[in-house]
Amino acid sequence: MKNEEFIEKQISLFKEKRKDYQAYAELIKEILSKLLKQKNLYGIVQARAKTVASFTEKIFRKGHLYANPIEDMTDLCGARIILDSMADVQKVCRVIEENFIISIEDSEDKLERLGVSEFGYLSNHYIISLKKDNPFLVGFKIPEHFYHFLIEIQVRTLLQHAWAQVQHDTIYKGDFTVPKDLERKSYRIAAVLEDTDHDFQELINEMINFQENYGAYLSKEQLDKELEKMTIVYQADPTNLSSVIRYANLLRYIEDWDTMIEILSKVVDQNSSIVFRELGLALCKKYEPESEEYQKGINYLKKAITIDPQDSDAYCILGGRWKDKDPEKALDYYRKAAEIDPSNPYAVTNYLVLEIKRQKSLSFVSLLYSTITKTLEKCQNQIHHKINLPWAFFDIGLLYLLMGENEKAYESYLNGIRYSSESWMVLTTLETLALLNDVQDALPDLSSIEDLLTIGVIYKFHHQESREDFLSSPSLSIEPPVVIIAGSTRSSTEKGITIFQEKIIEAFSNFNGTVVSGGTTDGVCGIVGELQEKYPKNLVTIGFVPEKLPDGAKIDTRYSKINKIKGSNFSPKQVIAYWKAILLNSIEPAKVHLIGYSGGNISGFEYRFALLLGAKVGLIEESGRMARKVLKNEDWNTSLMNGKKDSMLSQVVSLTNSEKEIKDFIEK
């Protein structure tokens, strides 16, 4: 009897107070909606007071747990925020934690509570109350007793919400025991939805990356059309935040800082972290560091971080502002950016370089293998979509260099030069590598990669200052005309190499000049030794070999000269060394011929580097392997991205194993 009286009394009390809880729920909904808008987050916000029926049912089930249910229950009022992605869930959770008093013992992350072999009801639950001293609440009419109310806030993705609605209310709130097979089925569905949530997040991340590099994948004509369209869209509604940000992204790509500043300044009152970040960038790009406008840009960047502490790009921009003036401060910004987004190439590569410079050591790099792997994946994804070029190639090159995967580093830097549209892109990369000079002993290929970039900036962009410095270096004497013979060193396994040897010896019968090759007795390198022996008066043959030959390799003593390059294995270092020698003798690449037969990765680099410099490249297609691959790779032998022709790139010629074709090619 006493129990029934207790229940009736509690129900009566709740009925009296429920109007207050309804008003409190509406207030919380209004506060949450305003918070989300301020943080540029979009979601569904719901709030309600517990129904009398639900309260009554809970009293019957769990009334014995509460001495005073009205005071002790934490879910008499509830709110729910439903968002598109897991990343948005994390952002909203931070907003809640920053703006409300959290009852830690009553709040929980359902995902964190799951065992390693479990799937289930996934969402974040907070029991909160209002903070009296929260400046955000200024302007809201809040009765004093509302500060003592609690409310349960659930933060979910759309998929988490779907599972909760369809399964949780049925399975966990029913008055019956759920059969095991149905329970297992619900867990399987939850597991699929959890995977799908992660897949959605990956897709969203890739789309954001794509949008942020909006102009990078457009040709000049497409970009001009898009700018024209967005100008009209902007003029139709200059306060539409989405349109303004999209327009600003395009303007950033063409470095129109004036227009960026103009359009973004008009929407600063919308308190968007993206607006503050992009406006800060534009001001810092346009004005000198000593100016008031530059400092204003710095302040906007800091404000962007205040609004969104997880904006890794804002930290990166601030790092860039301090990189030359205060490397320690820049390092702190890059470190924070990398912690927020371990796959952000700009953050990770700058952090690595500055930390290496600070420590004068590479010892810590191996500890960041997971971060480097994520960054490589991000860069490769950018390359796949042809965005953030050439930087994605340069970033990959640096990461491979630091990890000791030097062949991949050379190939990536070569591609970076290939996709650079202006000289400053290559020069900036050289400046970054210069910061690693203190650890040059640990990076034996560093100076060779610097030579690669220097040669690229001189001969692709005709950079006069670099050319003057470069041509002042001492060099091995080489006389034109020059033919490079490159490719396979597999004498015993390459089909047709014997025929190639016969044809090339016949083709060189009237040639007078220099022949450059690998300097050993193997494969095509040995054929050059044969040429020297056959035509001693007509030819000067120069071999480029590593200082320490790998096991099984032998110097071909028939060569006129052997030039030893520091190192203990064959690599692109020898290729860069012979091109450096050729160019230091003032021989223009367009007057150099390269004949390629088959070959592996180093030969592939050799063929592509010659193509990039504008040399005449003839490859024996029937020899297969890398010769055929380069011939079939349209990206290298015809065009850059968006079908844009590369004026420096000569058309590769497909040769047959024929004396006449080879002879005509070298005499052309």
XYZ file of C-alpha atoms in Angstrom:
668
model
C 0.000 0.000 0.000
C 2.804 2.368 0.938
C 4.484 1.643 -2.394
C 1.321 2.517 -4.332
C 0.928 5.755 -2.375
C 4.570 6.632 -3.077
C 4.121 6.034 -6.807
C 0.904 8.055 -6.970
C 2.542 10.920 -5.102
C 5.548 10.949 -7.459
C 3.308 10.893 -10.534
C 1.297 13.793 -9.157
C 4.463 15.798 -8.431
C 5.802 15.145 -11.919
C 2.541 16.293 -13.513
C 2.844 19.565 -11.599
C 6.461 20.145 -12.638
C 6.275 18.846 -16.191
C 5.459 22.290 -17.648
C 8.758 23.537 -16.236
C 10.596 20.631 -17.837
C 8.865 21.325 -21.154
C 9.992 24.963 -20.984
C 13.497 23.834 -19.995
C 13.621 21.452 -22.976
C 12.661 24.274 -25.360
C 15.349 26.508 -23.844
C 18.023 23.809 -24.209
C 16.967 23.219 -27.830
C 17.344 26.938 -28.554
C 20.766 27.076 -26.857
C 22.063 23.972 -28.659
C 20.821 25.208 -32.050
C 22.575 28.545 -31.573
C 25.806 26.839 -30.453
C 25.830 24.602 -33.532
C 25.225 27.543 -35.848
C 28.059 29.516 -34.274
C 30.436 26.582 -34.790
C 29.310 26.066 -38.416
C 27.880 22.657 -37.562
C 24.662 21.373 -39.037
C 22.434 18.809 -37.377
C 18.966 17.940 -36.148
C 18.307 19.180 -32.608
C 15.424 17.645 -30.660
C 14.403 18.193 -27.026
C 11.427 17.150 -24.920
C 10.281 16.510 -21.380
C 9.617 12.934 -20.320
C 5.976 11.951 -20.815
C 3.838 11.115 -17.798
C 3.378 7.573 -19.147
C 7.131 7.067 -19.514
C 7.756 8.469 -16.034
C 5.101 6.158 -14.571
C 6.542 3.094 -16.324
C 10.033 3.923 -15.034
C 8.741 4.393 -11.472
C 7.235 0.911 -11.590
C 10.449 -0.601 -12.985
C 13.109 1.328 -11.080
C 11.321 3.317 -8.389
C 13.094 1.350 -5.672
C 16.404 2.874 -6.828
C 15.353 6.438 -6.028
C 14.597 7.953 -2.623
C 13.307 11.067 -4.387
C 12.684 10.294 -8.106
C 11.882 13.888 -9.117
C 15.221 15.064 -7.740
C 17.306 11.974 -8.477
C 16.290 10.992 -12.013
C 18.600 12.516 -14.633
C 16.432 11.973 -17.713
C 13.213 13.831 -16.898
C 14.255 16.119 -19.697
C 16.107 14.919 -22.801
C 17.741 16.357 -25.903
C 19.214 14.737 -28.963
C 21.619 16.036 -31.601
C 21.787 14.013 -34.824
C 24.720 14.685 -37.154
C 26.038 13.530 -40.517
C 29.414 12.187 -39.461
C 31.496 10.867 -36.592
C 33.812 13.875 -36.920
C 30.852 16.202 -36.352
C 29.822 14.119 -33.331
C 33.281 14.667 -31.829
C 33.082 18.411 -32.493
C 29.645 18.695 -30.887
C 30.825 16.698 -27.873
C 33.619 19.233 -27.396
C 31.103 22.087 -27.673
C 28.931 20.492 -24.972
C 31.900 19.864 -22.689
C 33.044 23.485 -23.064
C 29.650 25.122 -22.488
C 27.819 23.092 -19.833
C 28.414 21.587 -16.405
C 28.865 17.863 -17.020
C 27.833 15.240 -14.492
C 30.797 12.948 -15.190
C 29.551 9.933 -13.238
C 26.226 9.939 -15.109
C 27.584 10.713 -18.601
C 29.042 8.098 -20.928
C 30.319 7.293 -24.375
C 28.432 4.136 -25.281
C 31.063 3.244 -27.891
C 33.835 3.380 -25.283
C 31.854 1.036 -23.012
C 31.661 -1.730 -25.613
C 33.975 -4.701 -25.201
C 36.472 -5.508 -27.942
C 34.203 -8.262 -29.283
C 30.943 -6.323 -28.950
C 28.795 -4.141 -31.131
C 25.785 -2.316 -29.879
C 24.080 0.911 -28.964
C 26.526 3.588 -30.068
C 26.196 7.219 -29.012
C 27.490 9.755 -26.526
C 25.296 10.557 -23.525
C 25.790 13.616 -21.331
C 23.939 14.623 -18.188
C 24.356 18.385 -18.047
C 23.205 21.531 -16.311
C 23.586 25.190 -17.254
C 26.672 27.252 -16.353
C 25.716 30.543 -14.737
C 28.949 32.232 -15.806
C 28.769 31.146 -19.462
C 28.870 34.362 -21.564
C 27.130 32.508 -24.380
C 23.918 32.467 -22.307
C 23.710 36.266 -22.262
C 20.459 37.224 -23.961
C 18.569 34.081 -22.954
C 15.791 34.472 -20.362
C 16.589 31.760 -17.825
C 14.557 31.350 -14.599
C 16.814 30.877 -11.571
C 15.529 27.375 -10.749
C 16.447 26.149 -14.270
C 20.116 26.209 -13.210
C 19.320 23.287 -10.878
C 17.689 21.161 -13.599
C 19.478 18.275 -15.292
C 18.982 17.150 -18.871
C 20.277 14.127 -20.765
C 21.809 15.008 -24.157
C 22.464 12.254 -26.700
C 24.874 12.968 -29.574
C 24.618 10.577 -32.527
C 25.274 10.129 -36.205
C 22.314 9.532 -38.494
C 23.148 5.821 -38.624
C 23.498 5.550 -34.859
C 20.123 7.235 -34.555
C 18.543 4.832 -37.054
C 19.820 1.834 -35.109
C 18.687 3.316 -31.789
C 15.218 4.101 -33.100
C 14.572 0.779 -34.790
C 16.379 -1.568 -32.414
C 17.036 -0.038 -29.027
C 13.512 0.988 -28.151
C 12.244 -2.449 -29.164
C 14.950 -4.654 -27.674
C 16.064 -2.937 -24.502
C 12.880 -1.200 -23.406
C 10.470 -4.088 -23.907
C 8.846 -6.128 -21.135
C 10.084 -9.428 -22.526
C 13.327 -11.318 -22.945
C 14.612 -11.023 -26.497
C 15.447 -14.366 -28.175
C 19.188 -14.884 -28.628
C 19.003 -15.201 -32.416
C 17.243 -11.809 -32.704
C 19.747 -10.234 -30.338
C 22.637 -11.593 -32.427
C 20.967 -10.275 -35.572
C 20.677 -6.800 -34.044
C 24.393 -6.886 -33.168
C 25.290 -7.856 -36.748
C 23.299 -4.901 -38.058
C 25.007 -2.610 -35.543
C 28.420 -3.865 -36.715
C 27.560 -3.130 -40.353
C 26.306 0.345 -39.432
C 29.469 1.058 -37.438
C 31.610 0.133 -40.458
C 29.364 2.241 -42.685
C 29.766 5.226 -40.342
C 33.548 4.917 -40.713
C 33.195 4.607 -44.503
C 30.983 7.701 -44.566
C 33.624 9.580 -42.583
C 36.357 8.570 -45.040
C 34.159 9.689 -47.941
C 33.408 13.013 -46.232
C 37.124 13.575 -45.523
C 37.982 12.931 -49.176
C 35.197 15.229 -50.376
C 36.355 18.005 -48.026
C 39.891 17.586 -49.331
C 38.554 17.722 -52.888
C 36.502 20.864 -52.194
C 39.385 22.637 -50.454
C 41.468 22.131 -53.593
C 38.521 23.081 -55.769
C 40.509 24.971 -58.391
C 43.453 22.604 -58.563
C 41.802 20.015 -60.785
C 40.392 22.575 -63.257
C 42.023 23.705 -66.476
C 42.496 27.463 -66.903
C 39.394 27.627 -69.097
C 37.326 25.667 -66.567
C 38.634 27.797 -63.716
C 37.754 31.018 -65.540
C 34.216 29.745 -66.161
C 33.809 28.653 -62.547
C 35.036 32.026 -61.291
C 32.618 33.808 -63.612
C 29.743 31.666 -62.334
C 30.666 32.075 -58.658
C 31.008 35.846 -59.087
C 27.378 35.986 -60.247
C 26.248 33.642 -57.444
C 28.085 35.765 -54.872
C 26.649 39.042 -56.178
C 23.139 37.575 -55.966
C 23.574 36.927 -52.216
C 26.818 38.280 -50.687
C 25.838 37.023 -47.214
C 25.364 33.348 -48.123
C 28.194 31.748 -46.154
C 28.450 28.585 -48.241
C 28.752 30.546 -51.505
C 31.245 33.006 -50.024
C 33.520 30.208 -48.803
C 33.342 28.392 -52.129
C 34.136 31.610 -53.993
C 37.026 32.330 -51.609
C 38.501 28.863 -52.285
C 38.670 29.652 -55.998
C 40.157 33.091 -55.347
C 42.799 31.540 -53.084
C 43.853 29.245 -55.905
C 44.528 32.211 -58.223
C 45.950 34.254 -55.298
C 43.441 37.090 -55.664
C 43.947 38.267 -52.090
C 42.212 41.624 -52.607
C 38.887 40.088 -53.620
C 39.190 37.436 -50.906
C 39.633 40.139 -48.269
C 36.714 42.119 -49.676
C 34.156 39.282 -49.724
C 35.203 37.637 -46.457
C 35.268 40.918 -44.518
C 31.555 41.305 -45.234
C 30.627 38.057 -43.443
C 32.871 38.182 -40.350
C 29.783 38.904 -38.244
C 28.632 35.322 -38.949
C 31.426 34.171 -36.630
C 32.610 31.378 -38.933
C 35.969 29.772 -38.172
C 36.491 29.123 -41.901
C 35.895 32.791 -42.725
C 38.351 33.911 -40.035
C 40.954 31.394 -41.235
C 40.717 32.307 -44.921
C 40.567 36.041 -44.201
C 43.606 35.709 -41.940
C 45.483 33.866 -44.689
C 44.599 36.483 -47.317
C 45.697 39.390 -45.097
C 48.996 37.679 -44.233
C 49.648 36.920 -47.901
C 48.910 40.453 -49.084
C 50.615 42.556 -46.401
C 54.129 42.763 -44.974
C 54.724 41.209 -41.513
C 55.373 44.616 -39.924
C 52.002 46.039 -41.002
C 48.831 46.381 -38.925
C 46.860 44.466 -41.551
C 49.236 41.505 -41.272
C 48.772 41.450 -37.490
C 45.037 41.651 -38.060
C 45.386 38.521 -40.198
C 47.248 36.746 -37.380
C 44.468 37.693 -34.966
C 41.824 36.314 -37.329
C 43.727 33.023 -37.544
C 43.860 32.817 -33.751
C 40.145 33.584 -33.595
C 39.486 30.729 -36.038
C 41.261 28.384 -33.626
C 39.286 29.758 -30.674
C 36.033 28.924 -32.459
C 37.279 25.588 -33.795
C 40.263 24.276 -31.807
C 40.447 21.315 -34.210
C 41.147 23.431 -37.307
C 44.528 21.972 -38.269
C 44.750 24.205 -41.355
C 44.620 27.353 -39.209
C 47.490 26.018 -37.085
C 49.425 25.230 -40.284
C 48.952 28.751 -41.644
C 50.187 30.211 -38.352
C 53.152 27.837 -38.492
C 53.971 29.121 -41.954
C 53.890 32.721 -40.719
C 56.535 31.945 -38.064
C 58.672 29.426 -39.963
C 61.425 31.885 -40.899
C 61.188 34.265 -37.919
C 60.724 31.861 -35.007
C 61.189 28.154 -35.888
C 60.363 27.058 -32.325
C 56.987 28.795 -32.418
C 56.349 27.440 -35.919
C 57.222 23.943 -34.686
C 54.624 24.230 -31.903
C 51.924 25.191 -34.400
C 52.847 22.391 -36.818
C 52.985 19.867 -33.968
C 49.493 20.857 -32.835
C 48.185 20.635 -36.411
C 49.701 17.155 -36.828
C 48.196 16.008 -33.518
C 44.757 17.160 -34.671
C 45.083 15.616 -38.133
C 47.895 13.042 -38.404
C 47.212 12.714 -42.133
C 47.656 16.434 -42.948
C 50.696 16.423 -45.285
C 51.561 20.094 -44.795
C 51.443 19.775 -41.011
C 53.299 16.468 -40.787
C 56.111 17.275 -43.240
C 56.799 20.701 -41.734
C 56.723 19.271 -38.222
C 59.176 16.527 -39.218
C 61.610 18.910 -40.907
C 61.638 21.467 -38.076
C 61.892 18.766 -35.396
C 64.801 17.136 -37.261
C 66.504 20.522 -37.472
C 65.918 21.115 -33.757
C 67.175 17.688 -32.672
C 69.820 17.394 -35.419
C 68.784 13.754 -35.608
C 66.446 11.389 -37.460
C 66.134 9.021 -34.495
C 62.536 9.960 -33.658
C 61.208 9.556 -37.223
C 60.741 5.778 -36.950
C 58.459 6.345 -33.941
C 56.041 8.218 -36.218
C 55.623 5.377 -38.718
C 51.837 5.271 -38.253
C 51.494 9.032 -38.817
C 53.764 8.919 -41.871
C 51.741 6.023 -43.313
C 48.494 7.988 -42.924
C 50.086 11.027 -44.554
C 51.351 8.952 -47.477
C 47.845 7.558 -47.997
C 46.411 11.089 -47.990
C 48.986 12.275 -50.541
C 48.395 9.262 -52.776
C 44.674 9.955 -52.642
C 45.320 13.573 -53.651
C 47.467 12.405 -56.560
C 44.751 9.979 -57.654
C 42.286 12.883 -57.841
C 44.971 15.226 -59.256
C 44.608 17.798 -56.508
C 47.185 19.578 -54.341
C 49.791 19.111 -57.055
C 52.765 19.347 -57.116
C 52.822 19.413 -53.303
C 51.466 15.893 -52.860
C 54.434 14.583 -54.884
C 56.956 16.723 -53.002
C 55.476 15.642 -49.649
C 55.658 11.964 -50.608
C 59.229 12.478 -51.800
C 60.243 13.958 -48.442
C 58.550 11.192 -46.447
C 60.185 8.458 -48.527
C 63.552 10.207 -48.189
C 63.232 10.281 -44.387
C 62.173 6.616 -44.351
C 65.154 5.577 -46.480
C 63.048 4.531 -49.490
C 65.225 6.533 -51.848
C 64.146 5.194 -55.251
C 60.548 6.146 -54.456
C 61.752 9.534 -53.199
C 63.530 10.281 -56.500
C 60.480 9.286 -58.537
C 58.199 11.455 -56.386
C 60.433 14.523 -56.617
C 60.692 14.028 -60.373
C 56.892 13.984 -60.589
C 56.799 17.081 -58.393
C 58.946 18.968 -60.909
C 56.771 17.590 -63.681
C 53.586 18.997 -62.156
C 55.058 22.310 -60.984
C 53.614 25.209 -62.940
C 55.958 27.903 -61.579
C 59.595 28.019 -60.479
C 58.810 29.095 -56.889
C 57.213 25.711 -56.248
C 60.506 23.912 -56.859
C 62.547 26.629 -55.129
C 60.350 26.379 -52.009
C 60.962 22.624 -51.964
C 64.719 23.239 -52.181
C 64.470 25.639 -49.224
C 62.733 22.932 -47.193
C 65.440 20.381 -48.012
C 68.128 22.903 -47.025
C 66.777 22.701 -43.455
C 67.975 19.070 -43.381
C 71.632 19.873 -44.073
C 72.574 19.167 -40.443
C 71.638 15.498 -40.924
C 73.135 15.074 -44.394
C 75.292 12.156 -43.225
C 72.116 10.258 -42.316
C 70.535 11.172 -45.674
C 73.151 10.195 -48.286
C 70.778 10.934 -51.184
C 69.829 14.440 -50.014
C 72.392 16.354 -52.107
C 71.531 14.310 -55.184
C 67.825 15.116 -54.802
C 68.757 18.796 -54.410
C 70.680 18.511 -57.708
C 67.606 16.927 -59.313
C 65.420 19.847 -58.229
C 68.028 22.436 -59.233
C 68.382 20.928 -62.706
C 64.591 20.852 -62.970
C 64.123 24.513 -62.048
C 66.894 25.609 -64.436
C 65.783 23.706 -67.503
C 62.023 23.693 -67.037
C 61.667 27.295 -65.866
C 64.931 28.847 -67.157
C 65.670 30.169 -63.661
C 68.702 32.366 -64.284
C 69.953 32.767 -60.701
C 69.972 29.000 -60.143
C 71.658 28.522 -63.519
C 74.514 30.899 -62.650
C 75.162 29.183 -59.302
C 74.930 25.761 -60.923
C 77.283 26.486 -63.826
C 79.978 27.718 -61.437
C 80.498 24.129 -60.165
C 83.505 22.086 -61.397
C 82.693 19.315 -63.854
C 83.922 16.366 -65.850
C 84.621 17.381 -69.468
C 82.048 16.115 -72.005
C 82.018 16.955 -75.714
C 78.863 16.976 -77.869
C 77.072 15.326 -79.535
C 75.957 13.106 -76.663
C 74.028 9.830 -76.765
C 72.923 8.063 -73.577
C 72.386 4.311 -73.783
C 70.238 3.088 -70.903
C 68.182 0.119 -69.837
C 68.503 -3.477 -68.814
C 71.608 -4.978 -67.260
C 70.177 -8.510 -67.551
C 72.330 -9.812 -70.408
C 71.401 -13.451 -69.890
C 67.658 -13.027 -69.443
C 66.555 -10.218 -71.772
C 65.135 -11.544 -75.032
C 66.521 -9.809 -78.077
C 69.413 -8.018 -76.361
C 71.916 -9.830 -78.591
C 70.096 -8.540 -81.684
C 69.967 -5.068 -80.104
C 73.746 -5.240 -79.577
C 74.342 -6.109 -83.235
C 72.033 -3.374 -84.532
C 73.356 -0.634 -82.269
C 76.982 -1.410 -83.145
C 76.089 -1.092 -86.829
C 74.056 2.098 -86.213
C 77.031 3.848 -84.544
C 79.465 3.204 -87.406
C 79.451 6.872 -88.493
C 78.847 8.486 -85.099
C 81.498 10.801 -83.656
C 80.875 12.004 -80.114
C 80.263 10.965 -76.511
C 78.312 7.932 -75.321
C 77.184 7.814 -71.677
C 76.068 4.661 -69.880
C 76.349 2.594 -66.706
C 80.037 1.631 -66.912
C 79.784 -2.101 -66.131
C 80.028 -5.238 -68.246
C 76.333 -6.108 -67.818
C 73.547 -5.697 -70.389
C 73.353 -2.417 -72.306
C 76.315 -1.055 -70.310
C 78.506 -3.815 -71.736
C 77.290 -2.958 -75.248
C 78.775 0.541 -74.788
C 82.122 -1.073 -73.901
C 81.797 -3.055 -77.129
C 81.159 0.200 -79.043
C 84.324 1.742 -77.584
C 86.328 -1.303 -78.594
C 84.840 -1.256 -82.110
C 85.217 2.501 -82.760
C 88.102 3.713 -80.541
C 88.865 6.810 -82.639
C 85.283 8.010 -83.065
C 83.895 7.667 -79.543
C 84.494 8.779 -75.994
C 82.522 6.519 -73.662
C 81.884 7.586 -70.075
C 80.519 5.271 -67.407
C 78.843 6.453 -64.200
C 79.009 3.871 -61.415
C 78.632 3.801 -57.612
C 81.849 4.183 -55.631
C 81.318 0.697 -54.193
C 79.942 -1.765 -56.706
C 77.339 -4.279 -55.548
C 78.305 -7.961 -55.534
C 78.643 -9.440 -59.011
C 79.044 -6.134 -60.858
C 82.304 -5.461 -62.744
C 83.734 -2.266 -64.213
C 84.013 -2.398 -68.001
C 87.615 -1.304 -68.529
C 86.997 -0.667 -72.234
C 85.240 2.647 -71.401
C 87.260 5.819 -71.990
C 86.388 7.153 -68.526
C 84.727 5.786 -65.408
C 83.208 8.364 -63.076
C 82.576 7.017 -59.564
C 79.637 8.480 -57.644
C 79.462 8.241 -53.857
C 77.328 5.275 -52.807
C 77.272 1.492 -52.711
C 74.566 0.595 -55.211
C 73.119 1.614 -58.553
C 70.441 4.277 -58.153
C 69.137 7.487 -59.743
C 72.223 9.194 -58.235
C 74.305 8.117 -61.237
C 71.623 9.378 -63.645
C 71.530 12.795 -61.971
C 75.348 12.891 -61.901
C 75.715 12.359 -65.658
C 73.006 14.911 -66.459
C 74.727 17.380 -64.157
C 78.012 16.802 -66.018
C 76.316 17.170 -69.414
C 74.611 20.413 -68.432
C 77.729 21.868 -66.775
C 79.410 21.506 -70.160
C 76.721 23.838 -71.581
C 75.140 21.089 -73.669
C 71.422 21.764 -74.019
C 69.152 18.786 -73.222
C 67.358 19.113 -76.580
C 70.631 18.149 -78.297
C 71.020 14.965 -76.248
C 69.643 11.609 -77.446
C 68.741 8.712 -75.158
C 68.195 5.171 -76.416
C 66.454 2.849 -73.965
C 66.158 -0.926 -73.975
C 63.797 -2.588 -71.476
C 64.988 -1.880 -67.901
C 63.585 -1.631 -64.386
C 62.739 1.207 -62.005
C 66.058 3.054 -62.317
C 65.752 2.940 -66.109
C 62.205 4.274 -65.774
C 63.536 7.235 -63.806
C 66.268 7.683 -66.424
C 63.787 7.764 -69.315
C 61.392 10.145 -67.565
C 64.080 12.531 -66.380
C 65.393 12.811 -69.946
C 61.843 13.432 -71.176
C 61.298 16.109 -68.554
C 64.470 17.939 -69.574
C 63.425 17.869 -73.216
C 65.973 15.347 -74.495
C 65.142 13.179 -77.487
C 64.151 9.779 -76.109
C 63.866 6.665 -78.260
C 62.734 3.418 -76.621
C 62.780 -0.077 -78.110
C 59.134 -1.013 -77.542
C 59.587 -4.714 -78.259
C 62.188 -4.895 -75.461
C 59.321 -4.700 -72.960
C 59.405 -3.874 -69.251
C 60.056 -0.203 -68.475
C 60.622 0.846 -72.103
C 57.141 -0.337 -73.025
C 55.612 1.054 -69.816
C 56.940 4.567 -70.473
C 55.830 4.404 -74.098
C 52.318 3.420 -73.029
C 52.120 5.906 -70.151
C 50.295 8.804 -71.775
C 50.658 10.936 -68.667
C 54.406 11.037 -69.262
C 54.765 11.004 -73.018
C 52.045 13.450 -74.043
C 50.373 15.653 -71.463
C 49.992 17.011 -67.974
C 46.746 16.971 -66.000
C 43.587 18.343 -67.621
C 45.038 17.577 -71.060
C 47.360 20.574 -70.773
C 50.493 20.180 -72.897
C 53.896 20.477 -71.246
C 56.139 22.619 -73.432
C 59.277 21.087 -71.883
C 58.222 17.520 -72.580
C 59.484 16.011 -75.828
C 57.500 13.292 -77.509
C 59.030 9.901 -76.795
C 59.818 7.892 -79.935
C 59.052 4.200 -80.289
C 61.934 2.413 -82.023
C 62.171 -1.087 -83.422
C 65.275 -3.220 -83.065
C 66.476 -1.915 -86.420
C 69.871 -0.502 -87.433
C 68.261 2.098 -89.720
C 65.774 3.392 -87.138
C 68.430 3.667 -84.436
C 70.861 5.360 -86.852
C 68.238 7.831 -88.078
C 67.281 8.612 -84.471
C 70.809 9.463 -83.235
C 71.618 11.494 -86.344
C 68.352 13.475 -86.288
